[in-house]
Amino acid sequence: MEIRTLRTFVTVARLKGFSAAARELNTVQPAISRQIHDLEAELGVSLFWRSTRDVRITTAGETLLQEAIEILAHEDRARKLVQRAGQGQIGRLRIGFLSSAAQGFLPAIVRSFSTDFPQVQVSLFEMTAAEQFTALETGQLDIALSRPLPAGAAEHFGSIEIYTDRLFVFLPEGHPLAAQARIAIAALAAHPFVLFQRPGAPGLFDQIITACRRAGFSPEIVAQPNSMQAVLTSVASGIGLSVAPGCIRQLDIKGCVIRPLQADAGSIPFELHHRTDRTEPSTQAFIDLMINSREDIRSRMGL
Amino acid sequence: MEIRTLRTFVTVARLKGFSAAARELNTVQPAISRQIHDLEAELGVSLFWRSTRDVRITTAGETLLQEAIEILAHEDRARKLVQRAGQGQIGRLRIGFLSSAAQGFLPAIVRSFSTDFPQVQVSLFEMTAAEQFTALETGQLDIALSRPLPAGAAEHFGSIEIYTDRLFVFLPEGHPLAAQARIAIAALAAHPFVLFQRPGAPGLFDQIITACRRAGFSPEIVAQPNSMQAVLTSVASGIGLSVAPGCIRQLDIKGCVIRPLQADAGSIPFELHHRTDRTEPSTQAFIDLMINSREDIRSRMGL
DNA sequence: CTTCAGTTATACGGATTTGGTATTACTTAA
DNA sequence: TTAAGTAATACCAAATCCGTATAACTGAAG
């Protein structure tokens, strides 16, 4: 009992004739004859009473007709469901993000995605860059929105640059350096630093330290909070100054003054990461949306 | 998307491997590979992520898996339903019967049939032989329990003899002829007859008239009631005597005396009739039951 | 680091199945 | 009686499918 056979059977029953069914199915009458004959043989049941003039369905045939119609409808439904799933219209999407870097644009992007793919279950996880990397590796995350991955570890992952941020100096109001419109790295040498703790964002931390070394000093780090908001609060409290990407301006910066760091103390790329070995269609759809939205995101981030 | 393909797909998903599925399905791995590959191509969707080490199902695959399991279950259910219908376990059975001739055994037979085929809707119609013949011809009846059909008309019908009755004389109590243990037809010559009206049972009527003619007289028919019970009541009322098959004893015969008619005034076969062009399985099952019950019926009818 | 066992994908030849043509037998309507 | 239309059957060709052989690859064991 194959779908094809059932479709033939239903057509014969509906048109009450083998020849008519053959015409509708773009084949010839003997082919229909044999399909029905074989189906009857397989089931051990006669489905039609035939004479050369008319074809009448039997009780067994009527029973099969009901079931066959349902099965065919089910097959059709399955095809559509699977194709929608294959296009990413059904599924789930687990996104890890750095709140400081993503909260400026992520809500708008997710809202837009959910409008186009209403049956995709989107979950957002705020995680540090390191946590995102681990989660992506173990399959607990489909998308990571974070900083560049450690060079060697990026083997099985695809990366797409969303925007490139620059470093800024965050100063407490009234700080002497606030008088300058741009601040050279060397000018920070004598001041205490407050930096986001290294384990959560090793790339950023090391990049800042490297820039300082290149400028001829090693910064005195007086605090390493575990959130960017805590870093800002520390700065506003006068504990020290901080160096951080411009996206941090999205947070609450009352009591802080921001000045660009002179020259290219280092670009801070913000990237989308995903596995390349198995990419869900819904994940791919989100990636496509992100790529198409890069210009919007950059202008929204003030770049 | 064929049933066969879906079965393969479900097996692969369940065993998480193409080779394992091939073993279970008694075929080889490349056959499985191609079936899955073609299915994916047809749906335009990838169903599995394969590596040489493991096979993982995709979201689209999981969607199809659910549907496929349901479709396969549906197919299985359909097969069983159709086969039950084909064996006559589902359907309807419309039986026409002569109350006088059938009421002695029909209830027991129908009860027995309904026990074996509980899902067959049995309908009983009390009809004269002529009515049964018409109803059988127009397809309003599946089984006719009645007298032999007109010779020419029995072309498209099958007939099975259930039992052969003999003619008896029904006399009012105290009738002079009641003194005899057996009555010769000729002895009835002078007496008024009450016979079942001809249109409803032409065969029986004509057979009695013919027997009288052969005995040298033409009976004086004083009444032709339209039911056998009315005939008996007429006899008991002294309106006349009657000649009728022995099965009439099953009715209420108070006030009547019964005597066998001498010699073979004619056998009165009681038969089952059915169409031969299209016989429902449930009809055939009933016919088989009747054939197997003939001995029981004969003894139950006192033959 | 190499080997080995086990996996899926691909290519190709043969067997099986299926469809198409021609024909037969039959029924109904003209 | 004829003509048109139906389903069944036989036979051949075409398409499909299976099975073997092989390649490419992965993970585990030595």
XYZ file of C-alpha atoms (C1' of nucleotides) in Angstrom:
666
model
C 0.000 0.000 0.000
C 1.882 3.009 -1.303
C 0.856 6.651 -1.406
C 0.961 6.514 -5.183
C -1.381 3.528 -5.211
C -3.763 5.193 -2.795
C -3.866 8.289 -4.966
C -4.769 6.117 -7.943
C -7.405 4.316 -5.916
C -9.004 7.534 -4.732
C -9.067 8.889 -8.267
C -10.752 5.761 -9.572
C -13.312 5.919 -6.780
C -13.970 9.587 -7.377
C -14.323 9.347 -11.145
C -16.009 5.944 -10.985
C -13.901 4.615 -13.823
C -10.472 3.274 -14.689
C -10.198 5.071 -18.017
C -11.255 8.414 -16.561
C -8.747 8.005 -13.750
C -6.025 7.188 -16.264
C -6.760 10.384 -18.163
C -6.649 12.478 -15.010
C -3.420 10.860 -13.837
C -1.759 11.249 -17.236
C -1.307 7.567 -17.824
C -3.167 4.755 -19.525
C -5.989 2.524 -18.411
C -4.052 -0.767 -18.150
C -1.669 0.858 -15.686
C -4.622 1.778 -13.489
C -6.073 -1.680 -13.889
C -2.910 -3.247 -12.662
C -2.404 -0.914 -9.738
C -5.898 -1.587 -8.457
C -5.561 -5.284 -9.143
C -2.284 -5.450 -7.220
C -3.730 -3.419 -4.360
C -6.665 -5.808 -4.123
C -4.291 -8.744 -4.178
C -2.131 -7.216 -1.448
C -5.107 -6.565 0.805
C -6.877 -9.776 -0.117
C -10.032 -7.795 -0.719
C -12.000 -6.672 -3.730
C -12.362 -2.915 -3.849
C -14.537 -2.443 -6.920
C -17.160 -4.361 -8.778
C -16.377 -3.768 -12.421
C -18.444 -4.322 -15.479
C -17.476 -2.944 -18.851
C -20.053 -0.247 -18.329
C -19.622 0.959 -14.790
C -17.409 0.612 -11.749
C -18.951 0.390 -8.311
C -17.084 0.559 -5.052
C -17.497 -2.233 -2.511
C -17.966 -1.864 1.232
C -14.287 -2.633 1.707
C -13.518 -0.044 -0.964
C -15.558 2.576 0.832
C -13.707 1.813 4.021
C -10.379 2.208 2.268
C -11.549 5.344 0.515
C -12.170 7.129 3.785
C -8.800 6.094 5.159
C -6.953 6.808 1.925
C -8.315 10.332 1.721
C -7.128 10.945 5.267
C -3.718 9.453 4.596
C -3.242 11.543 1.478
C -4.243 14.673 3.360
C -1.830 13.725 6.100
C 0.948 13.228 3.582
C 0.276 16.625 2.123
C 0.263 18.248 5.540
C 3.516 16.509 6.429
C 5.159 17.772 3.253
C 4.201 21.351 3.990
C 5.244 21.150 7.632
C 8.607 19.658 6.776
C 9.285 22.231 4.115
C 8.412 25.027 6.476
C 10.740 23.501 9.038
C 13.396 23.196 6.339
C 13.061 26.877 5.514
C 13.527 27.726 9.152
C 9.932 28.736 9.681
C 9.614 26.169 12.422
C 12.259 25.524 14.996
C 14.148 27.147 17.803
C 16.920 29.656 17.961
C 19.114 30.100 21.015
C 21.139 33.290 20.983
C 23.910 34.183 23.385
C 24.801 37.849 23.627
C 26.953 40.393 25.438
C 24.466 42.753 26.961
C 26.658 45.794 26.569
C 27.433 45.213 22.923
C 24.093 43.872 21.743
C 21.403 45.547 23.739
C 21.428 48.538 21.411
C 20.132 46.579 18.420
C 19.226 43.031 19.482
C 15.624 43.673 20.571
C 14.757 45.257 17.222
C 16.405 42.437 15.254
C 14.690 39.710 17.258
C 11.333 41.439 16.895
C 11.838 41.629 13.144
C 12.878 37.957 12.968
C 9.887 36.818 15.017
C 7.568 38.670 12.675
C 8.883 36.730 9.688
C 9.287 33.423 11.541
C 6.521 33.410 14.136
C 6.834 29.690 14.770
C 10.478 29.810 15.737
C 11.041 29.772 19.470
C 13.716 32.380 20.167
C 15.635 32.240 23.443
C 18.109 34.913 24.538
C 20.951 34.217 26.961
C 23.125 36.944 28.357
C 26.599 35.446 28.613
C 30.204 36.529 28.619
C 32.239 35.877 25.484
C 33.880 32.876 27.122
C 30.595 31.367 28.227
C 29.182 31.820 24.739
C 32.108 30.022 23.204
C 31.661 27.041 25.479
C 27.910 26.948 24.950
C 28.321 27.111 21.174
C 30.824 24.278 21.304
C 28.580 22.011 23.365
C 25.548 22.718 21.200
C 23.638 24.676 23.827
C 23.649 27.760 21.645
C 22.922 28.333 17.965
C 24.221 31.883 17.685
C 26.862 33.726 19.690
C 27.012 37.517 19.527
C 30.342 38.381 20.966
C 33.961 39.323 20.412
C 36.370 37.437 18.111
C 37.004 33.868 19.197
C 40.449 32.586 20.208
C 42.293 32.086 16.937
C 42.808 28.327 17.143
C 39.380 27.536 18.475
C 37.551 29.141 15.577
C 38.001 26.065 13.405
C 34.498 24.672 13.305
C 32.777 28.018 13.571
C 31.755 30.646 11.092
C 32.175 34.283 12.037
C 30.529 37.337 10.572
C 31.586 40.819 11.600
C 28.609 42.914 12.601
C 30.383 46.171 13.359
C 33.757 47.371 14.582
C 33.790 49.409 17.721
C 36.595 51.640 18.971
C 37.975 52.094 22.443
C 36.921 55.032 24.591
C 38.135 56.320 27.911
C 35.495 56.485 30.615
C 36.253 59.109 33.268
C 34.484 60.290 36.386
C 33.016 63.771 35.973
C 35.541 66.450 36.831
C 38.535 64.224 36.105
C 41.550 66.238 34.903
C 41.802 64.301 31.636
C 38.228 65.266 30.787
C 39.547 68.587 29.612
C 41.033 66.918 26.517
C 38.859 66.163 23.499
C 41.000 63.107 22.639
C 43.168 61.216 24.997
C 46.430 59.512 24.105
C 47.009 56.113 25.703
C 50.238 57.298 27.269
C 48.297 59.929 29.189
C 46.562 57.141 31.159
C 49.798 55.786 32.595
C 49.561 57.310 36.051
C 45.844 56.616 36.606
C 44.208 53.620 38.294
C 42.144 51.362 35.968
C 38.849 49.640 36.442
C 38.514 46.831 33.881
C 35.922 44.152 33.225
C 37.271 40.946 34.736
C 39.503 39.051 32.355
C 37.931 35.553 32.464
C 34.686 36.822 30.972
C 36.266 38.769 28.115
C 39.903 37.756 27.716
C 40.206 39.260 24.243
C 39.187 42.739 25.274
C 41.234 42.656 28.481
C 44.391 41.525 26.755
C 43.932 44.020 23.945
C 43.841 46.914 26.408
C 46.836 45.647 28.352
C 48.773 45.186 25.099
C 47.969 48.734 23.992
C 49.220 50.099 27.325
C 52.427 48.090 27.125
C 53.010 49.395 23.622
C 52.585 52.926 25.048
C 55.278 52.149 27.589
C 53.424 51.388 30.824
C 51.587 48.676 32.647
C 48.263 49.850 34.040
C 47.407 49.641 37.691
C 44.139 47.729 37.852
C 42.310 48.532 41.046
C 39.045 46.699 40.334
C 37.728 43.994 38.001
C 33.924 43.957 38.302
C 31.960 41.145 36.644
C 29.627 43.430 34.678
C 30.041 46.461 32.516
C 27.426 48.326 34.502
C 29.519 47.766 37.633
C 32.549 49.087 35.777
C 30.649 52.300 34.973
C 29.400 52.655 38.510
C 32.956 52.232 39.742
C 34.159 54.934 37.367
C 31.351 57.297 38.361
C 32.298 56.629 41.977
C 35.822 57.840 41.293
C 37.484 54.446 41.919
C 39.354 54.773 38.655
C 39.014 55.302 34.932
C 38.213 52.659 32.407
C 38.862 51.840 28.808
C 36.057 50.113 26.968
C 34.338 49.861 23.598
C 32.026 52.681 22.566
C 28.997 50.447 22.749
C 29.139 50.787 26.503
C 27.535 54.200 26.024
C 24.290 52.272 25.622
C 24.387 51.610 29.371
C 23.579 54.052 32.114
C 26.532 56.450 32.140
C 25.399 59.071 34.611
C 28.425 60.493 36.357
C 30.781 59.408 33.596
C 32.529 61.400 30.904
C 33.525 59.744 27.646
C 36.482 60.625 25.486
C 37.761 58.825 22.383
C 41.118 57.144 22.693
C 43.555 58.700 20.282
C 44.618 56.901 17.143
C 43.954 53.193 16.599
C 44.564 51.846 19.991
C 42.803 48.847 18.564
C 39.591 48.081 16.827
C 37.067 46.029 18.756
C 35.137 43.859 16.329
C 31.754 42.597 17.304
C 30.886 39.340 15.564
C 28.219 36.737 15.077
C 29.448 33.176 15.534
C 27.762 29.942 14.550
C 28.636 26.311 14.012
C 29.348 25.333 10.448
C 28.932 21.564 10.813
C 25.208 21.636 11.398
C 23.328 24.828 10.881
C 19.597 24.809 11.476
C 17.562 26.541 8.779
C 16.158 28.925 11.359
C 19.704 29.740 12.442
C 20.700 30.399 8.851
C 17.681 32.634 8.420
C 18.740 34.677 11.439
C 22.281 34.932 10.105
C 20.939 36.198 6.808
C 18.847 38.779 8.615
C 21.868 39.940 10.598
C 23.959 40.299 7.456
C 21.265 42.357 5.804
C 20.881 44.496 8.897
C 24.542 45.383 9.384
C 24.187 48.889 7.983
C 21.217 49.585 10.231
C 23.070 48.254 13.237
C 26.158 50.351 12.550
C 24.170 53.551 12.268
C 22.152 52.627 15.330
C 25.412 52.133 17.255
C 26.567 55.572 16.133
C 29.243 54.325 13.734
C 6.931 10.597 -0.501
C 5.938 6.940 -0.416
C 4.976 4.742 2.507
C 8.006 2.609 1.811
C 10.263 5.636 1.944
C 8.708 6.834 5.169
C 9.227 3.443 6.744
C 12.884 3.611 5.783
C 13.148 7.127 7.134
C 11.595 6.206 10.461
C 13.899 3.229 10.795
C 16.971 5.357 10.134
C 15.789 7.919 12.663
C 15.071 5.263 15.250
C 18.342 3.382 14.846
C 20.359 6.553 14.229
C 22.227 4.984 11.350
C 21.926 4.012 7.717
C 23.744 0.708 8.041
C 21.731 -0.354 11.056
C 18.516 0.536 9.228
C 19.630 -1.480 6.214
C 20.201 -4.518 8.398
C 16.783 -4.208 10.010
C 15.049 -3.710 6.663
C 16.862 -6.652 5.085
C 18.612 -4.611 2.464
C 21.944 -2.869 2.029
C 23.203 0.504 3.124
C 23.439 2.177 -0.323
C 19.744 1.505 -0.873
C 18.961 3.356 2.340
C 21.340 6.145 1.399
C 19.581 6.710 -1.857
C 16.082 6.543 -0.461
C 16.909 9.187 2.126
C 18.808 11.243 -0.405
C 15.903 11.178 -2.842
C 13.429 12.001 -0.097
C 15.507 14.997 0.891
C 15.708 16.079 -2.732
C 11.961 15.723 -3.183
C 11.196 17.779 -0.091
C 14.014 20.219 -0.680
C 15.075 19.760 2.913
C 17.894 18.012 4.703
C 16.608 15.446 7.170
C 19.842 14.203 8.740
C 23.269 15.551 9.459
C 25.598 12.711 8.621
C 29.178 12.168 9.478
C 30.901 8.851 9.010
C 30.562 8.329 12.711
C 27.049 9.331 13.624
C 23.762 10.425 12.100
C 21.754 13.201 13.733
C 18.259 14.215 12.806
C 17.525 17.826 11.878
C 14.600 19.925 13.009
C 12.907 19.264 9.684
C 13.658 15.582 10.186
C 12.062 15.604 13.604
C 8.992 17.241 12.136
C 8.777 14.593 9.444
C 9.420 11.844 11.963
C 6.333 12.740 13.962
C 4.176 12.896 10.848
C 5.676 9.760 9.325
C 4.991 7.709 12.432
C 1.385 8.846 12.334
C 1.039 8.118 8.634
C 2.493 4.642 9.022
C 0.139 3.948 11.917
C -2.723 5.208 9.800
C -1.709 2.975 6.931
C -1.621 0.012 9.241
C -5.020 0.846 10.666
C -6.440 1.261 7.162
C -5.127 -2.140 6.129
C -6.755 -3.857 9.086
C -10.042 -2.023 8.649
C -10.215 -2.844 4.955
C -9.422 -6.466 5.540
C -12.076 -6.718 8.195
C -14.527 -5.118 5.805
C -13.382 -7.534 3.117
C -14.049 -10.483 5.393
C -17.519 -9.179 6.027
C -16.805 -8.111 9.578
C -17.867 -4.589 8.710
C -20.836 -3.732 6.588
C -24.577 -4.156 6.410
C -26.864 -7.032 5.642
C -30.457 -6.572 4.561
C -32.516 -9.723 4.763
C -35.982 -10.175 3.372
C -37.984 -13.075 4.778
C -41.350 -14.799 4.782
C -42.466 -14.630 8.353
C -44.240 -17.945 8.285
C -41.353 -19.847 6.790
C -38.473 -18.136 8.540
C -39.613 -17.146 11.954
C -38.897 -20.580 13.303
C -35.149 -20.300 12.795
C -34.260 -16.776 11.669
C -33.892 -15.138 15.091
C -31.402 -17.762 16.239
C -29.391 -17.514 13.014
C -29.250 -13.722 13.133
C -28.207 -13.794 16.766
C -25.425 -16.196 15.936
C -24.298 -14.078 12.966
C -24.273 -10.900 15.004
C -22.094 -12.542 17.613
C -19.453 -13.376 15.008
C -19.837 -10.118 13.060
C -20.800 -7.510 15.638
C -19.990 -4.620 13.333
C -22.381 -5.693 10.613
C -25.680 -3.832 10.662
C -28.373 -6.438 10.097
C -31.816 -5.323 8.934
C -34.787 -7.667 8.629
C -37.697 -7.003 6.281
C -40.814 -9.109 6.312
C -41.890 -9.332 2.673
C -43.816 -11.613 0.388
C -41.838 -13.706 -2.092
C -42.743 -11.309 -4.904
C -41.660 -8.256 -2.950
C -38.395 -9.914 -2.045
C -37.658 -10.688 -5.648
C -38.179 -7.085 -6.685
C -36.128 -5.764 -3.799
C -33.294 -8.150 -4.557
C -33.323 -7.070 -8.183
C -33.194 -3.373 -7.380
C -30.446 -3.817 -4.834
C -32.543 -2.987 -1.792
C -31.980 -6.424 -0.335
C -28.874 -8.576 0.047
C -30.571 -11.826 1.009
C -34.031 -13.134 0.215
C -35.421 -16.012 2.241
C -38.361 -17.241 0.249
C -39.765 -19.705 -2.230
C -38.140 -20.624 -5.561
C -37.907 -17.724 -7.958
C -39.684 -17.674 -11.338
C -37.577 -19.897 -13.567
C -36.515 -17.282 -16.101
C -35.861 -14.537 -13.589
C -33.358 -16.549 -11.601
C -30.579 -15.756 -14.049
C -28.482 -13.353 -12.038
C -29.285 -14.901 -8.692
C -27.844 -17.718 -6.724
C -30.209 -19.983 -4.829
C -29.495 -22.308 -1.963
C -32.120 -24.680 -0.654
C -32.510 -24.405 3.075
C -35.113 -27.074 3.620
C -37.991 -28.672 1.753
C -41.369 -28.447 3.342
C -44.416 -30.524 2.505
C -48.023 -29.533 2.162
C -50.476 -30.031 4.975
C -54.207 -29.636 5.197
C -55.386 -27.153 7.821
C -58.907 -27.920 9.069
C -61.168 -26.305 11.620
C -61.564 -28.451 14.713
C -64.337 -30.961 14.323
C -64.148 -31.000 10.556
C -65.200 -34.358 9.110
C -61.877 -34.855 7.309
C -60.044 -34.518 10.596
C -60.893 -38.100 11.265
C -58.371 -39.237 8.693
C -54.687 -39.466 9.570
C -53.730 -38.627 5.996
C -55.848 -36.844 3.500
C -55.802 -37.425 -0.237
C -56.071 -34.362 -2.409
C -59.169 -35.678 -4.117
C -60.940 -35.714 -0.774
C -60.758 -31.932 -0.678
C -62.758 -31.495 -3.856
C -66.073 -30.584 -2.290
C -64.736 -28.254 0.384
C -64.271 -24.473 0.262
C -60.615 -23.277 0.291
C -58.930 -20.403 2.045
C -55.604 -19.669 0.339
C -52.955 -17.026 0.804
C -53.535 -14.424 -1.905
C -51.755 -15.283 -5.133
C -49.870 -12.059 -5.829
C -47.737 -12.438 -2.707
C -46.803 -16.075 -3.271
C -47.596 -17.072 -6.831
C -45.462 -20.191 -6.726
C -47.234 -21.723 -3.761
C -50.684 -20.735 -4.990
C -50.168 -22.170 -8.448
C -48.640 -25.334 -7.065
C -51.737 -26.035 -4.971
C -54.104 -25.271 -7.858
C -52.084 -27.524 -10.147
C -52.205 -30.350 -7.632
C -55.985 -30.033 -7.398
C -56.387 -30.010 -11.169
C -54.285 -33.121 -11.405
C -56.617 -34.721 -8.835
C -59.530 -33.844 -11.070
C -61.112 -30.784 -9.556
C -60.789 -27.035 -9.364
C -60.982 -25.747 -5.798
C -63.584 -23.242 -4.710
C -61.595 -20.419 -3.157
C -63.737 -18.490 -0.730
C -61.082 -16.210 0.750
C -57.577 -14.994 -0.053
C -56.177 -13.259 3.044
C -52.924 -11.323 2.794
C -51.216 -13.066 5.683
C -50.784 -16.620 6.770
C -52.040 -15.819 10.233
C -55.243 -14.526 8.681
C -55.542 -17.772 6.735
C -55.300 -19.745 9.952
C -57.823 -17.538 11.696
C -60.180 -18.006 8.736
C -59.770 -21.765 8.963
C -60.316 -21.777 12.714
C -63.409 -19.688 12.100
C -64.789 -22.393 9.859
C -64.727 -20.297 6.683
C -62.962 -23.099 4.887
C -59.961 -25.389 4.902
C -56.526 -24.539 3.689
C -53.512 -26.209 2.173
C -50.191 -24.808 3.199
C -46.583 -25.778 3.960
C -45.837 -27.394 7.296
C -43.868 -24.442 8.486
C -47.140 -22.688 9.128
C -47.381 -24.732 12.295
C -44.943 -22.230 13.764
C -47.795 -19.717 13.854
C -50.667 -19.670 16.292
C -52.839 -22.606 15.214
C -55.434 -22.674 17.994
C -58.687 -23.963 16.619
C -57.001 -25.679 13.681
C -56.262 -29.319 13.043
C -53.397 -30.346 10.810
C -53.199 -33.391 8.626
C -50.496 -34.340 6.142
C -51.500 -34.341 2.507
C -51.155 -37.774 1.064
C -48.333 -38.633 -1.298
C -46.189 -36.036 -2.926
C -48.657 -33.357 -3.687
C -45.534 -31.326 -4.170
C -42.505 -30.386 -2.262
C -42.284 -26.781 -1.117
C -38.641 -25.743 -1.141
C -37.556 -22.868 1.016
C -34.518 -21.129 -0.407
C -31.989 -18.421 0.193
C -31.509 -16.113 -2.779
C -28.752 -13.653 -3.429
C -27.257 -11.689 -6.283
C -24.251 -13.243 -7.924
C -22.940 -10.146 -9.681
C -21.881 -8.313 -6.563
C -21.891 -10.129 -3.288
C -20.784 -8.262 -0.209
C -18.425 -10.182 2.046
C -20.874 -9.860 4.916
C -23.564 -11.319 2.662
C -21.308 -14.198 1.753
C -20.543 -14.778 5.402
C -24.256 -15.013 6.146
C -24.759 -17.409 3.248
C -21.977 -19.609 4.589
C -23.582 -19.582 8.018
C -26.917 -20.565 6.527
C -25.360 -23.442 4.602
C -23.670 -24.729 7.723
C -26.875 -24.395 9.693
C -29.124 -26.267 7.288
C -29.185 -29.424 9.406
C -30.067 -27.451 12.518
C -32.794 -25.603 10.679
C -34.315 -28.768 9.309
C -34.507 -30.413 12.685
C -35.801 -27.201 14.227
C -38.564 -27.156 11.600
C -39.485 -30.745 12.491
C -38.145 -32.288 9.277
C 51.468 8.199 14.670
C 49.598 4.407 12.303
C 46.325 0.965 11.777
C 41.874 -0.776 11.864
C 37.033 -1.153 12.130
C 33.015 0.974 10.862
C 30.498 4.653 8.751
C 28.108 7.087 4.502
C 28.418 8.403 -0.523
C 29.001 7.157 -5.293
C 29.247 4.354 -9.556
C 27.669 0.764 -12.214
C 25.459 -3.627 -13.823
C 21.610 -6.607 -13.419
C 17.107 -7.708 -11.782
C 12.667 -6.087 -10.903
C 8.959 -3.272 -11.552
C 6.251 -0.248 -14.094
C 4.164 1.967 -17.993
C 2.526 1.940 -22.906
C 0.614 -0.435 -27.071
C -2.234 -3.756 -29.060
C -5.816 -6.757 -28.504
C -9.843 -9.137 -26.554
C -14.303 -9.423 -24.521
C -18.125 -7.151 -23.227
C -22.127 -3.675 -22.605
C -25.001 -0.002 -23.866
C -26.980 3.202 -26.967
C -28.020 4.543 -31.525
C -26.939 -4.623 -36.164
C -23.552 -1.323 -35.584
C -20.717 1.804 -33.136
C -18.595 3.661 -29.204
C -16.803 3.068 -24.874
C -15.426 0.148 -21.030
C -11.996 -3.100 -18.318
C -8.778 -7.206 -18.649
C -4.820 -9.397 -20.583
C -0.425 -10.083 -23.049
C 3.752 -8.440 -24.374
C 7.555 -5.283 -24.940
C 10.182 -1.270 -23.671
C 11.490 1.989 -20.289
C 12.325 3.351 -15.815
C 13.359 2.170 -11.307
C 15.485 -0.151 -7.781
C 18.570 -3.232 -5.518
C 23.185 -5.122 -4.646
C 28.211 -5.249 -5.273
C 32.398 -2.817 -5.315
C 34.764 1.107 -4.066
C 36.062 5.591 -2.212
C 36.371 8.944 1.455
C 36.172 9.762 6.026
C 36.107 9.337 11.369
C 37.133 7.671 15.860
C 39.350 4.262 18.614
C 42.988 1.181 19.592
C 47.699 -0.357 19.358
